[in-house]
Amino acid sequence: MRTEHIAAVLLAAGTSSRFGEEDKLMATLRGKPIAAHVLETIASMAFAELVAVTRPIDEAPVIHRKLDRRGYSIIVNDRPQDGMSGSIVRAVRHVMPNRDVRGILICLADMPDVPQTHYNHICLAAEDIRSVVASTDGFSSSPPAFIGRKHFPELLALRGDQGARALLSHGLQIEAPAGILRDIDTPDDLATAS
């Protein structure tokens, strides 16, 4: 499916509890914040809409500024403790009224090494509004992932921190090149990625 029919949804509302006191999305990786790698890559593509779910502006002012400058619609998740599902639900509610959006591409702000080519592979593998296309490292399903509009009601019923994992495990799996699905959860992860 062409990206012009897809809303890119960047999930950036996590509490970074395993990272310590510092906001992991603002930690520097190769000269810029972790989140900047992802939001810039996604913004360079021609999506129907760029949506970011993040914490309130007083908790993440730099991310808000960067997202705003890149043209993202910013959705605030004021209950990040409810897990990834709460962010997905907020994003789906936001894009549902736009009937031109045939699905969403879920992207994680703490996955800085996913190249534009992999996002494109996911989108191109989606055939229609019934499609579910997930990334895989050969073992498990994960974002980035496309979920077609037909599954929006199922996404609205999500609860907890598993996100859409069950739905993704039944979708088409696109194997990612080694290492690109690594996410940054701890200071050790950041040191390894540098």
Short mmCIF file of N, CA and C in Angstrom, two decimals:
data_model
loop_
_atom_site.label_atom_id
_atom_site.label_comp_id
_atom_site.label_asym_id
_atom_site.label_seq_id
_atom_site.Cartn_x
_atom_site.Cartn_y
_atom_site.Cartn_z
N MET A 1 0.85 -1.18 0.00
CA MET A 1 0.00 0.00 0.00
C MET A 1 0.89 1.24 0.00
N ARG A 2 0.45 2.23 -0.72
CA ARG A 2 1.22 3.47 -0.77
C ARG A 2 1.13 4.20 0.57
N THR A 3 2.24 4.82 0.96
CA THR A 3 2.28 5.50 2.26
C THR A 3 1.28 6.65 2.34
N GLU A 4 0.85 7.19 1.20
CA GLU A 4 -0.12 8.29 1.20
C GLU A 4 -1.47 7.88 1.79
N HIS A 5 -1.70 6.57 1.93
CA HIS A 5 -2.95 6.07 2.51
C HIS A 5 -2.77 5.59 3.95
N ILE A 6 -1.61 5.84 4.53
CA ILE A 6 -1.26 5.32 5.85
C ILE A 6 -0.91 6.47 6.78
N ALA A 7 -1.38 6.40 8.02
CA ALA A 7 -0.96 7.34 9.05
C ALA A 7 0.19 6.69 9.82
N ALA A 8 1.31 7.39 9.89
CA ALA A 8 2.43 6.90 10.70
C ALA A 8 2.19 7.32 12.14
N VAL A 9 2.25 6.35 13.05
CA VAL A 9 2.00 6.61 14.46
C VAL A 9 3.28 6.34 15.24
N LEU A 10 3.86 7.39 15.80
CA LEU A 10 5.09 7.28 16.58
C LEU A 10 4.72 7.23 18.06
N LEU A 11 5.07 6.12 18.71
CA LEU A 11 4.78 5.97 20.13
C LEU A 11 5.98 6.46 20.94
N ALA A 12 5.77 7.53 21.70
CA ALA A 12 6.86 8.17 22.44
C ALA A 12 6.41 8.62 23.82
N ALA A 13 5.52 7.84 24.45
CA ALA A 13 4.95 8.27 25.73
C ALA A 13 5.41 7.43 26.91
N GLY A 14 6.33 6.51 26.70
CA GLY A 14 6.76 5.61 27.77
C GLY A 14 7.43 6.34 28.92
N THR A 15 7.48 5.67 30.06
CA THR A 15 8.04 6.28 31.27
C THR A 15 9.54 6.07 31.39
N SER A 16 10.14 5.27 30.54
CA SER A 16 11.60 5.01 30.56
C SER A 16 12.07 4.50 31.92
N SER A 17 11.26 3.72 32.60
CA SER A 17 11.58 3.31 33.97
C SER A 17 12.89 2.52 34.08
N ARG A 18 13.24 1.74 33.05
CA ARG A 18 14.47 0.95 33.12
C ARG A 18 15.71 1.75 32.77
N PHE A 19 15.52 2.99 32.31
CA PHE A 19 16.65 3.81 31.89
C PHE A 19 17.23 4.63 33.04
N GLY A 20 16.46 4.79 34.12
CA GLY A 20 16.92 5.61 35.24
C GLY A 20 16.23 6.96 35.24
N GLU A 21 16.88 7.95 35.82
CA GLU A 21 16.29 9.28 35.98
C GLU A 21 16.16 10.05 34.66
N GLU A 22 17.11 9.83 33.76
CA GLU A 22 17.14 10.57 32.49
C GLU A 22 16.03 10.09 31.55
N ASP A 23 15.52 11.02 30.73
CA ASP A 23 14.55 10.68 29.69
C ASP A 23 15.31 9.99 28.57
N LYS A 24 15.08 8.70 28.38
CA LYS A 24 15.88 7.95 27.40
C LYS A 24 15.70 8.49 25.99
N LEU A 25 14.52 8.99 25.65
CA LEU A 25 14.30 9.48 24.30
C LEU A 25 15.12 10.72 23.99
N MET A 26 15.58 11.41 25.03
CA MET A 26 16.41 12.59 24.86
C MET A 26 17.89 12.28 25.02
N ALA A 27 18.23 11.05 25.39
CA ALA A 27 19.64 10.66 25.51
C ALA A 27 20.30 10.73 24.14
N THR A 28 21.54 11.17 24.12
CA THR A 28 22.25 11.36 22.85
C THR A 28 22.77 10.05 22.29
N LEU A 29 22.46 9.83 21.02
CA LEU A 29 22.96 8.68 20.27
C LEU A 29 23.47 9.20 18.93
N ARG A 30 24.74 9.01 18.67
CA ARG A 30 25.35 9.46 17.42
C ARG A 30 25.01 10.93 17.10
N GLY A 31 25.13 11.77 18.14
CA GLY A 31 25.02 13.22 17.94
C GLY A 31 23.64 13.84 18.04
N LYS A 32 22.60 13.02 18.27
CA LYS A 32 21.27 13.61 18.43
C LYS A 32 20.42 12.72 19.34
N PRO A 33 19.30 13.25 19.85
CA PRO A 33 18.46 12.44 20.74
C PRO A 33 17.96 11.16 20.06
N ILE A 34 17.81 10.11 20.84
CA ILE A 34 17.33 8.82 20.32
C ILE A 34 16.06 9.02 19.50
N ALA A 35 15.09 9.73 20.05
CA ALA A 35 13.81 9.92 19.36
C ALA A 35 13.96 10.66 18.04
N ALA A 36 14.95 11.54 17.94
CA ALA A 36 15.13 12.33 16.71
C ALA A 36 15.44 11.43 15.52
N HIS A 37 16.19 10.35 15.74
CA HIS A 37 16.52 9.43 14.65
C HIS A 37 15.23 8.91 14.00
N VAL A 38 14.29 8.48 14.85
CA VAL A 38 13.05 7.88 14.35
C VAL A 38 12.13 8.93 13.75
N LEU A 39 11.89 10.01 14.48
CA LEU A 39 10.91 10.98 14.00
C LEU A 39 11.36 11.64 12.71
N GLU A 40 12.67 11.81 12.49
CA GLU A 40 13.16 12.39 11.26
C GLU A 40 13.02 11.41 10.08
N THR A 41 13.31 10.15 10.32
CA THR A 41 13.18 9.15 9.26
C THR A 41 11.73 9.06 8.79
N ILE A 42 10.82 8.99 9.73
CA ILE A 42 9.39 8.87 9.39
C ILE A 42 8.90 10.14 8.69
N ALA A 43 9.33 11.31 9.19
CA ALA A 43 8.88 12.58 8.60
C ALA A 43 9.40 12.76 7.18
N SER A 44 10.44 12.05 6.80
CA SER A 44 10.99 12.18 5.45
C SER A 44 10.18 11.39 4.42
N MET A 45 9.17 10.65 4.89
CA MET A 45 8.34 9.84 3.99
C MET A 45 6.98 10.53 3.78
N ALA A 46 6.29 10.12 2.73
CA ALA A 46 5.03 10.78 2.34
C ALA A 46 3.81 10.06 2.93
N PHE A 47 3.61 10.16 4.23
CA PHE A 47 2.45 9.54 4.88
C PHE A 47 1.24 10.46 4.80
N ALA A 48 0.04 9.86 4.93
CA ALA A 48 -1.20 10.65 4.95
C ALA A 48 -1.19 11.62 6.12
N GLU A 49 -0.64 11.16 7.24
CA GLU A 49 -0.54 12.00 8.44
C GLU A 49 0.57 11.45 9.31
N LEU A 50 1.25 12.35 10.01
CA LEU A 50 2.24 11.98 11.02
C LEU A 50 1.61 12.23 12.38
N VAL A 51 1.52 11.19 13.19
CA VAL A 51 0.91 11.28 14.51
C VAL A 51 1.94 10.83 15.54
N ALA A 52 2.07 11.58 16.61
CA ALA A 52 2.97 11.16 17.69
C ALA A 52 2.19 11.17 18.99
N VAL A 53 2.33 10.10 19.76
CA VAL A 53 1.72 10.03 21.08
C VAL A 53 2.85 10.17 22.08
N THR A 54 2.78 11.21 22.89
CA THR A 54 3.87 11.51 23.81
C THR A 54 3.32 11.96 25.16
N ARG A 55 4.24 12.18 26.08
CA ARG A 55 3.87 12.66 27.41
C ARG A 55 3.51 14.14 27.35
N PRO A 56 2.91 14.68 28.42
CA PRO A 56 2.56 16.11 28.42
C PRO A 56 3.78 16.98 28.15
N ILE A 57 3.54 18.17 27.60
CA ILE A 57 4.63 19.05 27.17
C ILE A 57 5.57 19.42 28.31
N ASP A 58 5.04 19.58 29.52
CA ASP A 58 5.92 19.95 30.63
C ASP A 58 6.88 18.82 31.01
N GLU A 59 6.57 17.59 30.63
CA GLU A 59 7.45 16.45 30.89
C GLU A 59 8.39 16.16 29.73
N ALA A 60 8.05 16.64 28.54
CA ALA A 60 8.86 16.34 27.36
C ALA A 60 8.87 17.52 26.38
N PRO A 61 9.34 18.71 26.85
CA PRO A 61 9.25 19.90 25.99
C PRO A 61 10.09 19.82 24.72
N VAL A 62 11.25 19.20 24.79
CA VAL A 62 12.12 19.13 23.61
C VAL A 62 11.49 18.25 22.53
N ILE A 63 10.96 17.10 22.93
CA ILE A 63 10.31 16.22 21.96
C ILE A 63 9.13 16.93 21.32
N HIS A 64 8.33 17.63 22.12
CA HIS A 64 7.18 18.36 21.56
C HIS A 64 7.63 19.36 20.49
N ARG A 65 8.71 20.10 20.78
CA ARG A 65 9.21 21.08 19.80
C ARG A 65 9.67 20.39 18.51
N LYS A 66 10.41 19.29 18.65
CA LYS A 66 10.92 18.58 17.47
C LYS A 66 9.77 18.01 16.64
N LEU A 67 8.78 17.45 17.32
CA LEU A 67 7.62 16.88 16.61
C LEU A 67 6.83 17.98 15.89
N ASP A 68 6.62 19.07 16.59
CA ASP A 68 5.87 20.18 16.00
C ASP A 68 6.58 20.72 14.76
N ARG A 69 7.90 20.89 14.84
CA ARG A 69 8.67 21.39 13.70
C ARG A 69 8.59 20.46 12.50
N ARG A 70 8.45 19.17 12.74
CA ARG A 70 8.41 18.18 11.65
C ARG A 70 6.99 17.91 11.15
N GLY A 71 5.99 18.59 11.72
CA GLY A 71 4.63 18.48 11.20
C GLY A 71 3.78 17.35 11.78
N TYR A 72 4.16 16.84 12.93
CA TYR A 72 3.38 15.78 13.57
C TYR A 72 2.15 16.36 14.27
N SER A 73 1.06 15.61 14.24
CA SER A 73 -0.08 15.89 15.11
C SER A 73 0.30 15.26 16.46
N ILE A 74 0.32 16.05 17.50
CA ILE A 74 0.77 15.55 18.81
C ILE A 74 -0.43 15.19 19.67
N ILE A 75 -0.47 13.94 20.11
CA ILE A 75 -1.51 13.45 21.01
C ILE A 75 -0.83 13.20 22.35
N VAL A 76 -1.39 13.74 23.40
CA VAL A 76 -0.79 13.57 24.73
C VAL A 76 -1.40 12.35 25.42
N ASN A 77 -0.52 11.50 25.91
CA ASN A 77 -0.95 10.38 26.75
C ASN A 77 -0.56 10.75 28.18
N ASP A 78 -1.56 11.20 28.94
CA ASP A 78 -1.29 11.62 30.32
C ASP A 78 -1.34 10.45 31.31
N ARG A 79 -1.48 9.22 30.78
CA ARG A 79 -1.47 8.03 31.63
C ARG A 79 -0.51 6.97 31.05
N PRO A 80 0.78 7.32 30.89
CA PRO A 80 1.72 6.36 30.30
C PRO A 80 1.87 5.08 31.11
N GLN A 81 1.52 5.15 32.40
CA GLN A 81 1.61 3.96 33.25
C GLN A 81 0.62 2.87 32.82
N ASP A 82 -0.35 3.22 31.99
CA ASP A 82 -1.31 2.22 31.48
C ASP A 82 -0.71 1.36 30.38
N GLY A 83 0.50 1.70 29.94
CA GLY A 83 1.18 0.89 28.94
C GLY A 83 0.97 1.36 27.52
N MET A 84 1.60 0.63 26.61
CA MET A 84 1.58 0.97 25.19
C MET A 84 0.16 1.00 24.62
N SER A 85 -0.69 0.16 25.14
CA SER A 85 -2.06 0.08 24.61
C SER A 85 -2.78 1.42 24.69
N GLY A 86 -2.59 2.15 25.78
CA GLY A 86 -3.23 3.46 25.93
C GLY A 86 -2.82 4.43 24.84
N SER A 87 -1.55 4.36 24.44
CA SER A 87 -1.06 5.23 23.36
C SER A 87 -1.66 4.82 22.02
N ILE A 88 -1.73 3.51 21.78
CA ILE A 88 -2.31 3.03 20.51
C ILE A 88 -3.78 3.43 20.41
N VAL A 89 -4.51 3.26 21.50
CA VAL A 89 -5.94 3.63 21.51
C VAL A 89 -6.11 5.11 21.19
N ARG A 90 -5.30 5.97 21.80
CA ARG A 90 -5.39 7.42 21.54
C ARG A 90 -5.11 7.73 20.07
N ALA A 91 -4.10 7.07 19.50
CA ALA A 91 -3.76 7.32 18.10
C ALA A 91 -4.87 6.86 17.16
N VAL A 92 -5.42 5.69 17.42
CA VAL A 92 -6.50 5.17 16.57
C VAL A 92 -7.72 6.09 16.63
N ARG A 93 -8.07 6.53 17.83
CA ARG A 93 -9.21 7.47 17.96
C ARG A 93 -8.97 8.73 17.13
N HIS A 94 -7.72 9.17 17.10
CA HIS A 94 -7.38 10.39 16.35
C HIS A 94 -7.53 10.19 14.84
N VAL A 95 -7.05 9.05 14.31
CA VAL A 95 -7.05 8.86 12.85
C VAL A 95 -8.36 8.31 12.29
N MET A 96 -9.19 7.69 13.14
CA MET A 96 -10.42 7.05 12.65
C MET A 96 -11.34 7.95 11.83
N PRO A 97 -11.53 9.21 12.21
CA PRO A 97 -12.44 10.05 11.42
C PRO A 97 -11.96 10.30 9.99
N ASN A 98 -10.67 10.15 9.73
CA ASN A 98 -10.14 10.38 8.38
C ASN A 98 -10.32 9.11 7.55
N ARG A 99 -11.36 9.08 6.73
CA ARG A 99 -11.70 7.87 5.96
C ARG A 99 -10.66 7.56 4.88
N ASP A 100 -9.79 8.52 4.56
CA ASP A 100 -8.73 8.26 3.58
C ASP A 100 -7.60 7.41 4.14
N VAL A 101 -7.52 7.34 5.47
CA VAL A 101 -6.47 6.53 6.11
C VAL A 101 -6.92 5.08 6.12
N ARG A 102 -6.17 4.24 5.42
CA ARG A 102 -6.53 2.82 5.30
C ARG A 102 -5.85 1.94 6.35
N GLY A 103 -4.95 2.54 7.11
CA GLY A 103 -4.27 1.80 8.16
C GLY A 103 -3.22 2.66 8.82
N ILE A 104 -2.61 2.12 9.88
CA ILE A 104 -1.57 2.85 10.58
C ILE A 104 -0.27 2.05 10.57
N LEU A 105 0.82 2.78 10.58
CA LEU A 105 2.14 2.18 10.73
C LEU A 105 2.61 2.54 12.12
N ILE A 106 2.68 1.56 13.01
CA ILE A 106 3.11 1.80 14.38
C ILE A 106 4.63 1.76 14.43
N CYS A 107 5.22 2.84 14.94
CA CYS A 107 6.67 2.98 15.05
C CYS A 107 7.01 3.33 16.50
N LEU A 108 8.14 2.85 16.97
CA LEU A 108 8.56 3.12 18.34
C LEU A 108 9.70 4.13 18.37
N ALA A 109 9.57 5.14 19.22
CA ALA A 109 10.57 6.20 19.29
C ALA A 109 11.91 5.73 19.86
N ASP A 110 11.92 4.55 20.49
CA ASP A 110 13.18 4.05 21.04
C ASP A 110 13.85 3.01 20.16
N MET A 111 13.46 2.98 18.88
CA MET A 111 14.09 2.08 17.88
C MET A 111 14.80 2.95 16.84
N PRO A 112 15.98 3.47 17.17
CA PRO A 112 16.63 4.47 16.31
C PRO A 112 17.29 3.93 15.04
N ASP A 113 17.42 2.62 14.90
CA ASP A 113 18.19 2.07 13.78
C ASP A 113 17.35 1.54 12.62
N VAL A 114 16.02 1.73 12.67
CA VAL A 114 15.16 1.24 11.59
C VAL A 114 15.28 2.21 10.41
N PRO A 115 15.74 1.71 9.26
CA PRO A 115 15.90 2.60 8.10
C PRO A 115 14.57 2.79 7.35
N GLN A 116 14.54 3.83 6.54
CA GLN A 116 13.35 4.13 5.73
C GLN A 116 12.98 2.93 4.86
N THR A 117 13.97 2.19 4.37
CA THR A 117 13.68 1.04 3.51
C THR A 117 12.83 -0.02 4.22
N HIS A 118 13.08 -0.22 5.52
CA HIS A 118 12.28 -1.22 6.25
C HIS A 118 10.85 -0.74 6.43
N TYR A 119 10.67 0.54 6.77
CA TYR A 119 9.31 1.09 6.87
C TYR A 119 8.59 0.91 5.53
N ASN A 120 9.29 1.16 4.44
CA ASN A 120 8.70 0.99 3.11
C ASN A 120 8.31 -0.47 2.84
N HIS A 121 9.17 -1.41 3.22
CA HIS A 121 8.86 -2.83 3.02
C HIS A 121 7.57 -3.21 3.74
N ILE A 122 7.41 -2.72 4.96
CA ILE A 122 6.20 -3.02 5.75
C ILE A 122 4.98 -2.47 5.02
N CYS A 123 5.05 -1.21 4.59
CA CYS A 123 3.90 -0.57 3.93
C CYS A 123 3.57 -1.26 2.61
N LEU A 124 4.57 -1.57 1.82
CA LEU A 124 4.34 -2.20 0.52
C LEU A 124 3.76 -3.60 0.65
N ALA A 125 4.04 -4.27 1.76
CA ALA A 125 3.51 -5.62 1.97
C ALA A 125 2.03 -5.60 2.37
N ALA A 126 1.54 -4.45 2.83
CA ALA A 126 0.13 -4.32 3.20
C ALA A 126 -0.71 -4.20 1.93
N GLU A 127 -1.66 -5.10 1.78
CA GLU A 127 -2.47 -5.12 0.56
C GLU A 127 -3.73 -4.27 0.65
N ASP A 128 -4.38 -4.30 1.83
CA ASP A 128 -5.64 -3.57 1.97
C ASP A 128 -5.93 -3.34 3.45
N ILE A 129 -7.17 -2.90 3.74
CA ILE A 129 -7.52 -2.53 5.12
C ILE A 129 -7.58 -3.73 6.06
N ARG A 130 -7.54 -4.95 5.52
CA ARG A 130 -7.55 -6.15 6.38
C ARG A 130 -6.14 -6.59 6.76
N SER A 131 -5.13 -6.00 6.15
CA SER A 131 -3.75 -6.44 6.35
C SER A 131 -3.21 -6.14 7.73
N VAL A 132 -2.36 -7.06 8.20
CA VAL A 132 -1.54 -6.86 9.38
C VAL A 132 -0.14 -7.32 8.96
N VAL A 133 0.82 -6.42 9.06
CA VAL A 133 2.19 -6.73 8.65
C VAL A 133 3.13 -6.31 9.78
N ALA A 134 3.88 -7.28 10.30
CA ALA A 134 4.77 -7.01 11.42
C ALA A 134 6.22 -7.20 11.02
N SER A 135 7.10 -6.60 11.79
CA SER A 135 8.52 -6.86 11.65
C SER A 135 8.85 -8.09 12.49
N THR A 136 9.90 -8.81 12.09
CA THR A 136 10.35 -9.92 12.91
C THR A 136 11.87 -10.03 12.83
N ASP A 137 12.44 -10.48 13.92
CA ASP A 137 13.87 -10.75 13.96
C ASP A 137 14.12 -12.24 13.72
N GLY A 138 13.07 -12.95 13.32
CA GLY A 138 13.15 -14.39 13.11
C GLY A 138 12.59 -15.18 14.27
N PHE A 139 12.31 -14.48 15.38
CA PHE A 139 11.80 -15.15 16.58
C PHE A 139 10.46 -14.61 17.03
N SER A 140 10.32 -13.29 17.07
CA SER A 140 9.05 -12.71 17.54
C SER A 140 8.62 -11.55 16.64
N SER A 141 7.33 -11.22 16.74
CA SER A 141 6.75 -10.12 15.97
C SER A 141 6.87 -8.83 16.76
N SER A 142 7.09 -7.73 16.05
CA SER A 142 7.20 -6.44 16.74
C SER A 142 6.93 -5.31 15.77
N PRO A 143 6.78 -4.09 16.31
CA PRO A 143 6.80 -2.92 15.44
C PRO A 143 8.22 -2.75 14.88
N PRO A 144 8.37 -1.98 13.83
CA PRO A 144 7.32 -1.29 13.09
C PRO A 144 6.34 -2.30 12.48
N ALA A 145 5.08 -1.88 12.48
CA ALA A 145 4.03 -2.78 11.99
C ALA A 145 2.89 -1.98 11.40
N PHE A 146 2.31 -2.53 10.33
CA PHE A 146 1.13 -1.96 9.71
C PHE A 146 -0.09 -2.71 10.23
N ILE A 147 -1.13 -1.95 10.59
CA ILE A 147 -2.40 -2.56 10.98
C ILE A 147 -3.50 -1.84 10.20
N GLY A 148 -4.23 -2.61 9.40
CA GLY A 148 -5.27 -2.05 8.55
C GLY A 148 -6.49 -1.58 9.31
N ARG A 149 -7.22 -0.69 8.68
CA ARG A 149 -8.39 -0.05 9.28
C ARG A 149 -9.43 -1.05 9.80
N LYS A 150 -9.56 -2.19 9.15
CA LYS A 150 -10.54 -3.20 9.60
C LYS A 150 -10.29 -3.62 11.05
N HIS A 151 -9.05 -3.51 11.51
CA HIS A 151 -8.69 -3.94 12.86
C HIS A 151 -8.75 -2.81 13.89
N PHE A 152 -9.16 -1.61 13.48
CA PHE A 152 -9.22 -0.50 14.43
C PHE A 152 -10.10 -0.80 15.65
N PRO A 153 -11.29 -1.43 15.47
CA PRO A 153 -12.09 -1.74 16.67
C PRO A 153 -11.34 -2.65 17.65
N GLU A 154 -10.60 -3.60 17.12
CA GLU A 154 -9.80 -4.48 17.97
C GLU A 154 -8.71 -3.69 18.70
N LEU A 155 -8.10 -2.74 18.02
CA LEU A 155 -7.07 -1.91 18.66
C LEU A 155 -7.67 -1.04 19.76
N LEU A 156 -8.89 -0.56 19.55
CA LEU A 156 -9.53 0.29 20.57
C LEU A 156 -9.84 -0.48 21.85
N ALA A 157 -9.85 -1.80 21.77
CA ALA A 157 -10.14 -2.63 22.95
C ALA A 157 -8.87 -3.06 23.70
N LEU A 158 -7.70 -2.64 23.22
CA LEU A 158 -6.44 -3.06 23.85
C LEU A 158 -6.31 -2.53 25.28
N ARG A 159 -5.63 -3.33 26.10
CA ARG A 159 -5.32 -2.92 27.49
C ARG A 159 -3.91 -3.40 27.82
N GLY A 160 -3.20 -2.66 28.68
CA GLY A 160 -1.91 -3.10 29.19
C GLY A 160 -0.73 -2.76 28.29
N ASP A 161 0.42 -3.38 28.59
CA ASP A 161 1.65 -3.03 27.91
C ASP A 161 2.03 -3.98 26.78
N GLN A 162 1.18 -4.93 26.46
CA GLN A 162 1.50 -5.85 25.36
C GLN A 162 1.21 -5.22 24.01
N GLY A 163 0.52 -4.10 24.00
CA GLY A 163 0.21 -3.46 22.73
C GLY A 163 -0.61 -4.38 21.86
N ALA A 164 -0.25 -4.45 20.59
CA ALA A 164 -1.00 -5.26 19.63
C ALA A 164 -0.28 -6.56 19.32
N ARG A 165 0.53 -7.05 20.25
CA ARG A 165 1.38 -8.22 20.02
C ARG A 165 0.62 -9.44 19.50
N ALA A 166 -0.54 -9.73 20.09
CA ALA A 166 -1.31 -10.90 19.65
C ALA A 166 -1.75 -10.75 18.19
N LEU A 167 -2.22 -9.57 17.84
CA LEU A 167 -2.64 -9.30 16.47
C LEU A 167 -1.45 -9.41 15.51
N LEU A 168 -0.32 -8.85 15.89
CA LEU A 168 0.86 -8.88 15.04
C LEU A 168 1.36 -10.29 14.80
N SER A 169 1.24 -11.15 15.79
CA SER A 169 1.76 -12.51 15.65
C SER A 169 1.00 -13.32 14.60
N HIS A 170 -0.22 -12.87 14.25
CA HIS A 170 -1.01 -13.57 13.23
C HIS A 170 -0.90 -12.92 11.85
N GLY A 171 -0.13 -11.83 11.77
CA GLY A 171 0.00 -11.12 10.50
C GLY A 171 1.17 -11.62 9.67
N LEU A 172 1.33 -11.00 8.52
CA LEU A 172 2.47 -11.27 7.65
C LEU A 172 3.73 -10.79 8.37
N GLN A 173 4.79 -11.57 8.31
CA GLN A 173 6.04 -11.22 9.00
C GLN A 173 7.10 -10.81 7.99
N ILE A 174 7.67 -9.64 8.18
CA ILE A 174 8.75 -9.16 7.32
C ILE A 174 10.04 -9.21 8.14
N GLU A 175 10.96 -10.06 7.70
CA GLU A 175 12.22 -10.20 8.45
C GLU A 175 13.07 -8.95 8.27
N ALA A 176 13.55 -8.45 9.40
CA ALA A 176 14.36 -7.24 9.40
C ALA A 176 15.84 -7.61 9.37
N PRO A 177 16.66 -6.78 8.74
CA PRO A 177 18.10 -7.01 8.79
C PRO A 177 18.58 -7.05 10.25
N ALA A 178 19.63 -7.79 10.49
CA ALA A 178 20.13 -7.99 11.86
C ALA A 178 20.37 -6.66 12.57
N GLY A 179 19.86 -6.56 13.79
CA GLY A 179 20.15 -5.43 14.66
C GLY A 179 19.25 -4.22 14.53
N ILE A 180 18.47 -4.09 13.46
CA ILE A 180 17.73 -2.84 13.29
C ILE A 180 16.51 -2.73 14.21
N LEU A 181 16.03 -3.86 14.74
CA LEU A 181 14.86 -3.81 15.62
C LEU A 181 15.23 -3.61 17.08
N ARG A 182 16.49 -3.38 17.33
CA ARG A 182 16.94 -3.16 18.71
C ARG A 182 16.30 -1.89 19.25
N ASP A 183 15.77 -2.00 20.46
CA ASP A 183 15.26 -0.79 21.10
C ASP A 183 16.18 -0.44 22.27
N ILE A 184 16.13 0.82 22.66
CA ILE A 184 16.97 1.32 23.74
C ILE A 184 16.13 1.40 25.00
N ASP A 185 16.38 0.50 25.94
CA ASP A 185 15.64 0.49 27.20
C ASP A 185 16.49 0.85 28.40
N THR A 186 17.80 0.59 28.32
CA THR A 186 18.70 0.80 29.47
C THR A 186 19.92 1.57 29.01
N PRO A 187 20.68 2.15 29.96
CA PRO A 187 21.94 2.79 29.60
C PRO A 187 22.91 1.85 28.89
N ASP A 188 22.88 0.56 29.26
CA ASP A 188 23.73 -0.41 28.57
C ASP A 188 23.33 -0.56 27.11
N ASP A 189 22.02 -0.55 26.83
CA ASP A 189 21.56 -0.61 25.44
C ASP A 189 22.10 0.57 24.64
N LEU A 190 22.07 1.75 25.27
CA LEU A 190 22.57 2.96 24.60
C LEU A 190 24.06 2.85 24.32
N ALA A 191 24.82 2.35 25.29
CA ALA A 191 26.27 2.20 25.12
C ALA A 191 26.58 1.23 23.98
N THR A 192 25.81 0.15 23.87
CA THR A 192 26.00 -0.84 22.83
C THR A 192 25.66 -0.28 21.45
N ALA A 193 24.65 0.60 21.38
CA ALA A 193 24.19 1.16 20.11
C ALA A 193 25.08 2.26 19.58
N SER A 194 25.85 2.89 20.45
CA SER A 194 26.66 4.05 20.05
C SER A 194 27.72 3.73 19.03
#
